[in-house]
Tab-separated table of C-alpha atoms in Angstrom:
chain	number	residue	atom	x	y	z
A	1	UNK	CA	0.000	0.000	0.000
A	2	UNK	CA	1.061	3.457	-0.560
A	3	UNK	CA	2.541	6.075	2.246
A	4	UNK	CA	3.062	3.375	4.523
A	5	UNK	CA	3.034	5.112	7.991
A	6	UNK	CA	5.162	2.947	10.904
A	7	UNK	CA	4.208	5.179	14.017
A	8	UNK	CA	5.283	2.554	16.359
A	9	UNK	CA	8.720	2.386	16.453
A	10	UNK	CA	8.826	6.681	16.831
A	11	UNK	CA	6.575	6.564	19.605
A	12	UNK	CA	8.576	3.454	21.345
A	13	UNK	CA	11.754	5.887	20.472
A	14	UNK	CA	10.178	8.861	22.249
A	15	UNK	CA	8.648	7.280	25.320
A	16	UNK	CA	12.135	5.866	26.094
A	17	UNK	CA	13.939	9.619	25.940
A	18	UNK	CA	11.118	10.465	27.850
A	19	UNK	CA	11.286	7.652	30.490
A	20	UNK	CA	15.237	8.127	30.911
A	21	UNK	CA	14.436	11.967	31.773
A	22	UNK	CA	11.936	11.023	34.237
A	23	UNK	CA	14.767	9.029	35.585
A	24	UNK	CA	16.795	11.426	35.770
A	25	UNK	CA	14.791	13.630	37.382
A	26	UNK	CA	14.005	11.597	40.531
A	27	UNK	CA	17.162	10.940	40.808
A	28	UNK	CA	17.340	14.614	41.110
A	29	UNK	CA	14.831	14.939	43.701
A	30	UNK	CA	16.345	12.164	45.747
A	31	UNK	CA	20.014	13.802	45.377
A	32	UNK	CA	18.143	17.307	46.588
A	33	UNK	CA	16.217	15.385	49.612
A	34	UNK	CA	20.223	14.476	50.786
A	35	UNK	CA	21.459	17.650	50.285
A	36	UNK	CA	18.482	19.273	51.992
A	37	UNK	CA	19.415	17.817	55.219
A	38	UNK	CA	23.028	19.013	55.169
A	39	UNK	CA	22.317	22.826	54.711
A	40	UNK	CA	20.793	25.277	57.046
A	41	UNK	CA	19.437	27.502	54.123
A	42	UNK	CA	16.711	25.777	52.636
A	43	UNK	CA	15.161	28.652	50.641
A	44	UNK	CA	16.958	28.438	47.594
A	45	UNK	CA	17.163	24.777	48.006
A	46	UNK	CA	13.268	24.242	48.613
A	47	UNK	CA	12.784	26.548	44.878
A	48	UNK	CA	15.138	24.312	43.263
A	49	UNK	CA	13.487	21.208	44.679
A	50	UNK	CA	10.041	22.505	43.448
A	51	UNK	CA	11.582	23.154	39.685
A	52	UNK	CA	12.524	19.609	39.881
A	53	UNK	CA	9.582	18.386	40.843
A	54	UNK	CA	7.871	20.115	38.268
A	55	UNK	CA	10.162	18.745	35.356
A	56	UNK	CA	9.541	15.771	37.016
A	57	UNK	CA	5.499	16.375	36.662
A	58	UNK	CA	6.197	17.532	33.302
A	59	UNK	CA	7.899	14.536	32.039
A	60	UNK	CA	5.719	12.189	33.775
A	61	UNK	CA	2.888	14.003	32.022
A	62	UNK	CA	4.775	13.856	28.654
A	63	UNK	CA	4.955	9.664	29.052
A	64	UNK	CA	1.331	9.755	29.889
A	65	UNK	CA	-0.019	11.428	27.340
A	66	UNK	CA	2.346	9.156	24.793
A	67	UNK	CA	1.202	6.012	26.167
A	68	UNK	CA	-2.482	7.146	25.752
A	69	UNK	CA	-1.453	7.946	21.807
A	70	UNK	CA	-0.148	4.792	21.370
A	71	UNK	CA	-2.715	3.138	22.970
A	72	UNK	CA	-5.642	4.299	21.495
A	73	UNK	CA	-7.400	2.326	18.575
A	74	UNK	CA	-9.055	3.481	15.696
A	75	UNK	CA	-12.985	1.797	16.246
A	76	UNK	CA	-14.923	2.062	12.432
A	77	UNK	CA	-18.248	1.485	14.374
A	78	UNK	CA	-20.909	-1.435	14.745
A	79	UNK	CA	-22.052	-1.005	11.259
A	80	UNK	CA	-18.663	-0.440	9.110
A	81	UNK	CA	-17.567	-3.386	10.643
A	82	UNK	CA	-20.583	-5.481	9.417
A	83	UNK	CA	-20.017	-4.022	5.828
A	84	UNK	CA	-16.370	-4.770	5.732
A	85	UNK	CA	-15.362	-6.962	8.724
A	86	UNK	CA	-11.617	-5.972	9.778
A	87	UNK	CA	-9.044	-6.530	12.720
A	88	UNK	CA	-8.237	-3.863	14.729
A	89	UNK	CA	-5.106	-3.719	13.775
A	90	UNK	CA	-6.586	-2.962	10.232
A	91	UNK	CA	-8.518	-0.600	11.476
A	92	UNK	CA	-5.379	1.254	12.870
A	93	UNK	CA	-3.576	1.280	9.979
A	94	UNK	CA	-5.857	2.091	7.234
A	95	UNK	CA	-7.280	4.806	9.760
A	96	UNK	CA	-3.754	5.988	10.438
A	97	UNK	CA	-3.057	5.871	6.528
A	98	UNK	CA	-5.631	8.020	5.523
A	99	UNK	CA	-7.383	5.214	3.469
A	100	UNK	CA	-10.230	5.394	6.444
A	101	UNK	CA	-10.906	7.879	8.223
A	102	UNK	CA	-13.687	7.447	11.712
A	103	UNK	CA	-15.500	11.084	12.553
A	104	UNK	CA	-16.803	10.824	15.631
A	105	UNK	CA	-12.966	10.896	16.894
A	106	UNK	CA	-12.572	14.281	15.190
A	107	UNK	CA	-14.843	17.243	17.000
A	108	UNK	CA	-14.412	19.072	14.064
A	109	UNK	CA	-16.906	17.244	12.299
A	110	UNK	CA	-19.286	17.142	14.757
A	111	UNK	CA	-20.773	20.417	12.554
A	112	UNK	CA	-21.838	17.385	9.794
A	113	UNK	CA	-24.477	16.122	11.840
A	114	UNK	CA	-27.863	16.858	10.759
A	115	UNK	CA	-31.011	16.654	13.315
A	116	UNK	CA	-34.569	16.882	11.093
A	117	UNK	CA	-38.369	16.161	12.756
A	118	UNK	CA	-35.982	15.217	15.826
A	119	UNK	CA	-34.084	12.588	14.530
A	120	UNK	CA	-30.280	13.284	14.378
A	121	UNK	CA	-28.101	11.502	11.479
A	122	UNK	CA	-24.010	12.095	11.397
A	123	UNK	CA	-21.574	10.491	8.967
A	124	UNK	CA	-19.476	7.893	11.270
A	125	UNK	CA	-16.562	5.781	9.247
A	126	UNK	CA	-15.640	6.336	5.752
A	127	UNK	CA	-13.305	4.081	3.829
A	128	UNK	CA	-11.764	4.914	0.188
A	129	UNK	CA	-9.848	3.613	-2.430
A	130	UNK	CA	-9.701	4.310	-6.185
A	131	UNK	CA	-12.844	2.303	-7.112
A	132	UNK	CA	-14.875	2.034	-3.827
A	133	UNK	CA	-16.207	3.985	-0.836
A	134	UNK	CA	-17.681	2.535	1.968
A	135	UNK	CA	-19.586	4.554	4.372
A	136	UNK	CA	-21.749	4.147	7.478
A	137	UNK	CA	-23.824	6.729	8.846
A	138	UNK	CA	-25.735	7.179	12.491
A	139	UNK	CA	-28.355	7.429	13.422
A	140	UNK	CA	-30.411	8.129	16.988
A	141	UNK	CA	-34.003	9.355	18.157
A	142	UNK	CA	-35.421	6.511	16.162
A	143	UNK	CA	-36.436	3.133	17.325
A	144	UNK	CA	-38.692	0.153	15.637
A	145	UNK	CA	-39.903	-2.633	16.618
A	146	UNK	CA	-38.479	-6.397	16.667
A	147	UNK	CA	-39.178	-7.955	13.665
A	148	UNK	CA	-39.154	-5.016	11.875
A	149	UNK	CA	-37.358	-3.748	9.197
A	150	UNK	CA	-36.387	0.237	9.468
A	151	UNK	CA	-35.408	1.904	6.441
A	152	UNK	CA	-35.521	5.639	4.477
A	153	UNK	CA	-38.191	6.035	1.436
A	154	UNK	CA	-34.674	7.537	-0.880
A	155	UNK	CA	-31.340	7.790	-0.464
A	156	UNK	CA	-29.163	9.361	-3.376
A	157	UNK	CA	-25.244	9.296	-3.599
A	158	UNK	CA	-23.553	10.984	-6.190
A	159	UNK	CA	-20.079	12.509	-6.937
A	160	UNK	CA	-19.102	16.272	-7.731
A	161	UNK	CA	-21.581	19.050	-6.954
A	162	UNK	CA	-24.566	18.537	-10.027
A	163	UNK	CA	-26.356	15.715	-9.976
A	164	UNK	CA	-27.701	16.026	-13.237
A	165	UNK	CA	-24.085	15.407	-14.791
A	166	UNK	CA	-24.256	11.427	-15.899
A	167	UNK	CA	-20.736	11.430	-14.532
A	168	UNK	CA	-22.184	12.239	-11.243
A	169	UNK	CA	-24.065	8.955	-10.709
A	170	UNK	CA	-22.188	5.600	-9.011
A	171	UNK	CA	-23.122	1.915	-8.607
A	172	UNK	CA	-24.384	2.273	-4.437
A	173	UNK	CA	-26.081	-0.387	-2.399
A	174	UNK	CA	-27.336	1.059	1.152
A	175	UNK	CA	-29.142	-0.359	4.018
A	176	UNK	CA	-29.652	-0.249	7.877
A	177	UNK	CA	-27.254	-2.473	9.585
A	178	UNK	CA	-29.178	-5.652	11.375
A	179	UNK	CA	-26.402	-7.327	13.183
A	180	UNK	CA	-25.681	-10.344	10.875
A	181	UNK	CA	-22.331	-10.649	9.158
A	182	UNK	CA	-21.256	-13.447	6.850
A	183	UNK	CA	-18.230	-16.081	8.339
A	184	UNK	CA	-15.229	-17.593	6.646
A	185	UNK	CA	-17.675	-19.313	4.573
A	186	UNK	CA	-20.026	-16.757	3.012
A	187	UNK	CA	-22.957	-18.324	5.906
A	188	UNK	CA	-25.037	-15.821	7.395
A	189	UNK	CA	-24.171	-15.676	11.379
A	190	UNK	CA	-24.903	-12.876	14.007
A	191	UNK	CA	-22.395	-10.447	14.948
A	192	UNK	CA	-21.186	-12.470	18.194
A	193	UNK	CA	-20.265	-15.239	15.877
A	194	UNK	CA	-23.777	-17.048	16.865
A	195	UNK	CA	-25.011	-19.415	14.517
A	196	UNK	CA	-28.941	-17.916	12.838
A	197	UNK	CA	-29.731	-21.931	13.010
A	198	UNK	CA	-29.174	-22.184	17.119
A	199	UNK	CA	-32.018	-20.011	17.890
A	200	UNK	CA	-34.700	-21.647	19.062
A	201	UNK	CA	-37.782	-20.440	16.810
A	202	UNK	CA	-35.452	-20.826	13.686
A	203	UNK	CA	-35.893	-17.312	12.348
A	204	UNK	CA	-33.698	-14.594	11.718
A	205	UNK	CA	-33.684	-11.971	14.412
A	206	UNK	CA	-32.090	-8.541	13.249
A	207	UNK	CA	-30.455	-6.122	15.815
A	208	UNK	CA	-30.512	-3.027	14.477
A	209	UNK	CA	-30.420	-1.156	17.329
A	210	UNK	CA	-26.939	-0.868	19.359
A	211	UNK	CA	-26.774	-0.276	23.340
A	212	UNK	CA	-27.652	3.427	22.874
A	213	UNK	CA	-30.767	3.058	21.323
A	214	UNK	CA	-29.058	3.808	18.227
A	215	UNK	CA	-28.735	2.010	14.119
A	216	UNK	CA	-26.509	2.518	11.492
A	217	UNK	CA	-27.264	3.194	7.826
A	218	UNK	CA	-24.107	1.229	5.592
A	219	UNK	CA	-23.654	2.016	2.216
A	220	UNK	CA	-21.112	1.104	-0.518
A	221	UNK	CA	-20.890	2.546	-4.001
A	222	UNK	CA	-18.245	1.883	-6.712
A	223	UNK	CA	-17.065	3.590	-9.903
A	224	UNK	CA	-19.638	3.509	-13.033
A	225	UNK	CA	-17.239	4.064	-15.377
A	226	UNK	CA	-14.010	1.437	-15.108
A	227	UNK	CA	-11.381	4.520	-16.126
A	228	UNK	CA	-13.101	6.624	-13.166
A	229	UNK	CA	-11.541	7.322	-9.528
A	230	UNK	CA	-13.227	8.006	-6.120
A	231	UNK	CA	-9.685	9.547	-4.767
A	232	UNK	CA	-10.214	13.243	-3.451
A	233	UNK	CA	-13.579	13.287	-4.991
A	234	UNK	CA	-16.669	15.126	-3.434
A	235	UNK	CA	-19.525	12.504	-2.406
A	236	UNK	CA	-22.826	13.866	-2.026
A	237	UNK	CA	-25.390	11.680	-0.121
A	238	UNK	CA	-28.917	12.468	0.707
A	239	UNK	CA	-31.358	10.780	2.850
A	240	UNK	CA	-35.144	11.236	2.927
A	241	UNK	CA	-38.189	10.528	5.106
A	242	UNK	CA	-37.698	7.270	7.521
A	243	UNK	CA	-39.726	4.688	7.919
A	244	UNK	CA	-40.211	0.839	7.804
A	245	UNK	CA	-40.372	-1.819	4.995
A	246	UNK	CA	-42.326	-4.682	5.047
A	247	UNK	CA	-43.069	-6.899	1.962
A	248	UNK	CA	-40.734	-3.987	0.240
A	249	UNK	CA	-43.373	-1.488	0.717
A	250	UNK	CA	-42.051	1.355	2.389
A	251	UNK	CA	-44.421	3.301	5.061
A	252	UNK	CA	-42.858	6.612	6.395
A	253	UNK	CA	-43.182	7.419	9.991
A	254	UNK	CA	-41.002	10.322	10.454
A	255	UNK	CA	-40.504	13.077	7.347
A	256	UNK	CA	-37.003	15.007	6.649
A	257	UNK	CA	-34.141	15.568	4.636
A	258	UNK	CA	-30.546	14.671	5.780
A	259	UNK	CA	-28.214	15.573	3.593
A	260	UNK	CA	-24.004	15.115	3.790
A	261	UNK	CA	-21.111	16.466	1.444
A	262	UNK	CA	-18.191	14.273	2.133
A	263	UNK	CA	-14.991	15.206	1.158
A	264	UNK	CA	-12.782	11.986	0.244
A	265	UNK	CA	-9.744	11.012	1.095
A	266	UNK	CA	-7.062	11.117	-1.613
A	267	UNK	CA	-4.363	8.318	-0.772
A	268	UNK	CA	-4.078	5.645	-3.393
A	269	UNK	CA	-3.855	2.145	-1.499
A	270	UNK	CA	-3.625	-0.127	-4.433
A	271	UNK	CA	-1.029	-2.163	-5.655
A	272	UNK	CA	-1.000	-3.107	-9.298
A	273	UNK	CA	0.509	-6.430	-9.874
A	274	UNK	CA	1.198	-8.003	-13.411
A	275	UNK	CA	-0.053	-11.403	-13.573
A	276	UNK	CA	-0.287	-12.891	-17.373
A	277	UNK	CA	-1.939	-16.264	-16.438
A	278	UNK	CA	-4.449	-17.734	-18.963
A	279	UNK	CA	-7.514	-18.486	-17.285
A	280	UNK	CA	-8.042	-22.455	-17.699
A	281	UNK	CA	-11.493	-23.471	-19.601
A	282	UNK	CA	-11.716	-19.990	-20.674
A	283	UNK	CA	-10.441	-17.645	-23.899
A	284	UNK	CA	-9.590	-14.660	-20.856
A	285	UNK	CA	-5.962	-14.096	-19.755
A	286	UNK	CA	-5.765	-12.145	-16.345
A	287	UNK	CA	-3.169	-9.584	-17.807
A	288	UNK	CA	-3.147	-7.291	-14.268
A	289	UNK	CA	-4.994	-6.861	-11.289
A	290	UNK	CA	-5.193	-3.425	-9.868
A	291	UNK	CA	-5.832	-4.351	-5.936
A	292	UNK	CA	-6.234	-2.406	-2.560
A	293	UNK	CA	-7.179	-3.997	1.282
A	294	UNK	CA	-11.134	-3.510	0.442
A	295	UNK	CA	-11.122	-3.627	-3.475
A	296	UNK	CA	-9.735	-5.152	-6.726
A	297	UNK	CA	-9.684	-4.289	-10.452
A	298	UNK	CA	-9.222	-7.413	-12.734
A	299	UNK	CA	-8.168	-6.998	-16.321
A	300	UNK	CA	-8.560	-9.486	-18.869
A	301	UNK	CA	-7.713	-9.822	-22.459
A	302	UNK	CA	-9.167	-11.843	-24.970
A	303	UNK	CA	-8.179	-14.732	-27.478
A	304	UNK	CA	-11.481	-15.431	-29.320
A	305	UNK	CA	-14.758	-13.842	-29.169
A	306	UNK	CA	-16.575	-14.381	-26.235
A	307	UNK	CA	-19.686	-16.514	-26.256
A	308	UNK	CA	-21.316	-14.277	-23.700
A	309	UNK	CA	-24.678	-12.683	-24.487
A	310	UNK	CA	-27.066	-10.176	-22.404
A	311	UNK	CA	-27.990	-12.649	-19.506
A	312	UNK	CA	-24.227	-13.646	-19.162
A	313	UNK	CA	-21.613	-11.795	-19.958
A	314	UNK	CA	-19.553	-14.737	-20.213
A	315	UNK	CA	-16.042	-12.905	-18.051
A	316	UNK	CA	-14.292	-14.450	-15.455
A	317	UNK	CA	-15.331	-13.818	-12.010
A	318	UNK	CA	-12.594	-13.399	-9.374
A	319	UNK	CA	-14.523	-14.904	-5.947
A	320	UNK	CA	-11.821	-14.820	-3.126
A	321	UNK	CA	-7.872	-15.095	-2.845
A	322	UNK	CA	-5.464	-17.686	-1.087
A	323	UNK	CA	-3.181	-16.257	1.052
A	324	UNK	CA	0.540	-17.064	1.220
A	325	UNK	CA	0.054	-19.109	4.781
A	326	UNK	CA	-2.384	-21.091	2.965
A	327	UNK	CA	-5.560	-19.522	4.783
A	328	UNK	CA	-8.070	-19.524	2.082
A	329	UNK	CA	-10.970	-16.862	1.552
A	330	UNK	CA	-13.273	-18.274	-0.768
A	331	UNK	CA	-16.395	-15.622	-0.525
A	332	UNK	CA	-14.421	-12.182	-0.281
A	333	UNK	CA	-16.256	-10.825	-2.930
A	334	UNK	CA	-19.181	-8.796	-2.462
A	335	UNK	CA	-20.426	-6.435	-4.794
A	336	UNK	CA	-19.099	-5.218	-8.122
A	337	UNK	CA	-19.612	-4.955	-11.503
A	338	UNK	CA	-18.236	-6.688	-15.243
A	339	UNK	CA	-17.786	-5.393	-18.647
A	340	UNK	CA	-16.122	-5.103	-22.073
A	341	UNK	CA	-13.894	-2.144	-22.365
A	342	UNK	CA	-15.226	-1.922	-26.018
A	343	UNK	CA	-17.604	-3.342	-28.468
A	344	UNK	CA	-14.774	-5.646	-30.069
A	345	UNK	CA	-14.559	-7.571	-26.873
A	346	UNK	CA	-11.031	-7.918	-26.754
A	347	UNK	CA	-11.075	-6.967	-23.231
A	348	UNK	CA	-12.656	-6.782	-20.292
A	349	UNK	CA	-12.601	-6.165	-16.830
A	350	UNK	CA	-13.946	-6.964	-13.188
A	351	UNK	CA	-14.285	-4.125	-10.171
A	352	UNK	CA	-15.142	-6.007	-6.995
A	353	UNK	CA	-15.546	-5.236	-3.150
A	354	UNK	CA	-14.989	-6.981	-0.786
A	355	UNK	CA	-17.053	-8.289	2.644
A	356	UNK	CA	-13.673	-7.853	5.048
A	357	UNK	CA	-10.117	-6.417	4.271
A	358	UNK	CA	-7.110	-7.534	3.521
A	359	UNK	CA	-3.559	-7.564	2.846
A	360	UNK	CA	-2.408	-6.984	-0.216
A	361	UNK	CA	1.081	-8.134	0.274
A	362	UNK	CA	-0.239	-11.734	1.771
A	363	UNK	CA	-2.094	-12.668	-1.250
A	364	UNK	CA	-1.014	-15.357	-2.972
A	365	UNK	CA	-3.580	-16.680	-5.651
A	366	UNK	CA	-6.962	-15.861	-7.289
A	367	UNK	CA	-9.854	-17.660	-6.481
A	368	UNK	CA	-11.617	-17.812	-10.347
A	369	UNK	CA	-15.171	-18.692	-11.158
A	370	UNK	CA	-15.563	-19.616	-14.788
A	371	UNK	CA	-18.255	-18.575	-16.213
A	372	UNK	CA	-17.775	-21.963	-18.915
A	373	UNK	CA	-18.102	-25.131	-16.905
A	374	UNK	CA	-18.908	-23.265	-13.274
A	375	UNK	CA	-16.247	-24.338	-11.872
A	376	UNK	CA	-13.477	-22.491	-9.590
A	377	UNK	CA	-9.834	-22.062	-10.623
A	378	UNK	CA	-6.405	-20.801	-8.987
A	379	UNK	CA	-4.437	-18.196	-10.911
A	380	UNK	CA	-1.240	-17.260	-8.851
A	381	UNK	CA	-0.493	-13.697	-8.433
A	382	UNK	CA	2.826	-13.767	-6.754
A	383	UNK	CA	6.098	-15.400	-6.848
């Protein structure tokens, strides 16, 4: 990934100059407590005693306040983390990389939350590369049910500031985060790792609601065009009227307009990797991959022409990756879209999200659907 930030080993660096002056100063004060009892005129002694002391203060304050820096972790929030599942040592880095970036640590942007009819909606975690944004906004003042399914009667995300432009528009998928995250395996399970099957009455329960009272709305959006970039872009998103769904009717209970300008960040963390691997059963070649801890370009070229037609386009599907400890992710894929660069079909292309992040450098191999014979292949991406 690029501008790689290792803030560990300064801060390690620091609190050590630190420690050895807090050292030093003690020693200082326990020197001064010796001489103290020698002389007979303490005034001068008693000042110089109190400077040390307060060095001493200082420097003890200095390690504190370090310590709490390099303590403190980077939390995307109940609902980012059911969009894209990460470790929290992911969650530092991309956070401390710029790649993600969480707002309710930042008072400054406490000015972006937006309270309508009495229902208060603020931008929480967003996460950006050059093809996808993920984004999770929250929300509080408004409760449902169990067993029922909240939702907003129109959201609209675009880029830039006129959303008549057709550049404007972007592939999005939004909605309110119930609690259930897919495992290793692509299955449905609840948040705590719980198994949907071990509940008793057999049907899905969704948790919408956190501790507070309050739900998250998730959404992720990719590039329409496969040329096009999200980096340092403008995203506009707009929410109106809240409600509930059922039967995927919508009924509004509470009317408003939310509305966000987000300002994206613009650090690249792709890596493009040349791979040149034929893919077996198939006419496509994977010529490159362009790919990033939450996202991956695939580009293919072509041998013969490709039997697809409107129903199936007929391309390749990248699924998941094998990583270079053999730890296999068959179902990272989650979202996307596939196309021919041009109407010759000599190439084509795949953008693809994914449901969890991760890193770049550790993948190994390409998990492969063909779209031929069905069947999954391995194309190796590293060496």
């Amino acid at each position: 990934m690029s501008k790689k930030k290792n803030i560990f080993s300064e801060e390690i660096e620091l609190s050590e100059i630190v420690l050895k002056k807090t050292n030093q100063a003690f020693e200082m004060i326990q020197q001064e407590e010796i001489d103290y009892m020698k002389k007979t005129n303490t005034k001068g002694k008693k000042l110089f005693k109190t400077q040390v002391a307060v060095i001493a203060g200082v420097c003890i304050l200095a390690v504190s306040s370090i310590s709490a820096v390099a303590a403190m972790r980077h939390y995307w929030g109940r609902g980012m983390n059911g969009n894209i599942q990460a470790s929290e040592e992911q969650q530092q880095v991309l956070t401390d990389e710029k790649v993600a970036k969480v707002y309710s640590e930042d008072p400054e942007n406490l000015s972006l939350a937006v309270t309508d009819s009495g229902i208060t909606i603020e931008p929480d975690t967003v996460i950006v590369d050059d093809r996808f944004v993920y984004m999770s906004f929250c929300i509080s003042g408004y409760s449902v049910e169990d067993r029922t399914e909240p939702g907003f009667e129109m959201v609209n995300v675009y880029q830039g500031d006129n959303s008549e432009d057709d550049s404007a528009w972007v592939n999005m998928s939004g909605t309110m985060y119930n609690g259930i995250i897919p495992d290793e395996n692509g299955v449905p399970v609840y948040e705590d790792g719980t198994s949907i099957e071990n509940y008793e009455d057999g049907g899905i329960i969704c948790h919408y609601m956190d501790s507070n009272g309050n739900m998250e709305y998730i959404i992720q959006a990719s590039v329409v065009d496969e040329n096009d970039t999200f980096l340092g872009k403008t995203m506009h998103i707009d929410f109106k009227n809240l409600g509930t769904f059922s039967r995927a009717e919508f009924t509004s209970a509470v009317e408003g307009n939310w509305n966000f300008k987000i300002n994206l960040s613009d650090v690249s963390s792709s890596k493009n990797i040349q791979v040149g691997q034929k893919v077996e059963g198939t006419d496509f070649t994977i010529e490159n991959i362009s790919i990033s801890p939450i996202s991956m370009k695939v580009n293919y070229s072509i041998s013969a022409a490709s039997a697809g037609n409107e129903d199936n386009l007929g391309i390749p599907e990248v699924k998941g990756v094998i990583l270079k400890d053999g730890t296999r992710i068959p179902y990272l894929i989650d979202g996307g879209s596939l196309g021919y660069t041009d109407s010759s079909k000599c190439n084509a292309y795949q953008i693809a999200g994914y449901d969890r992040v991760i890193d770049v450098d550790e993948v190994a191999a390409l998990i492969v659907l063909t779209s031929y014979e069905n069947e999954k292949v391995e194309i190796p991406v590293s060496k």
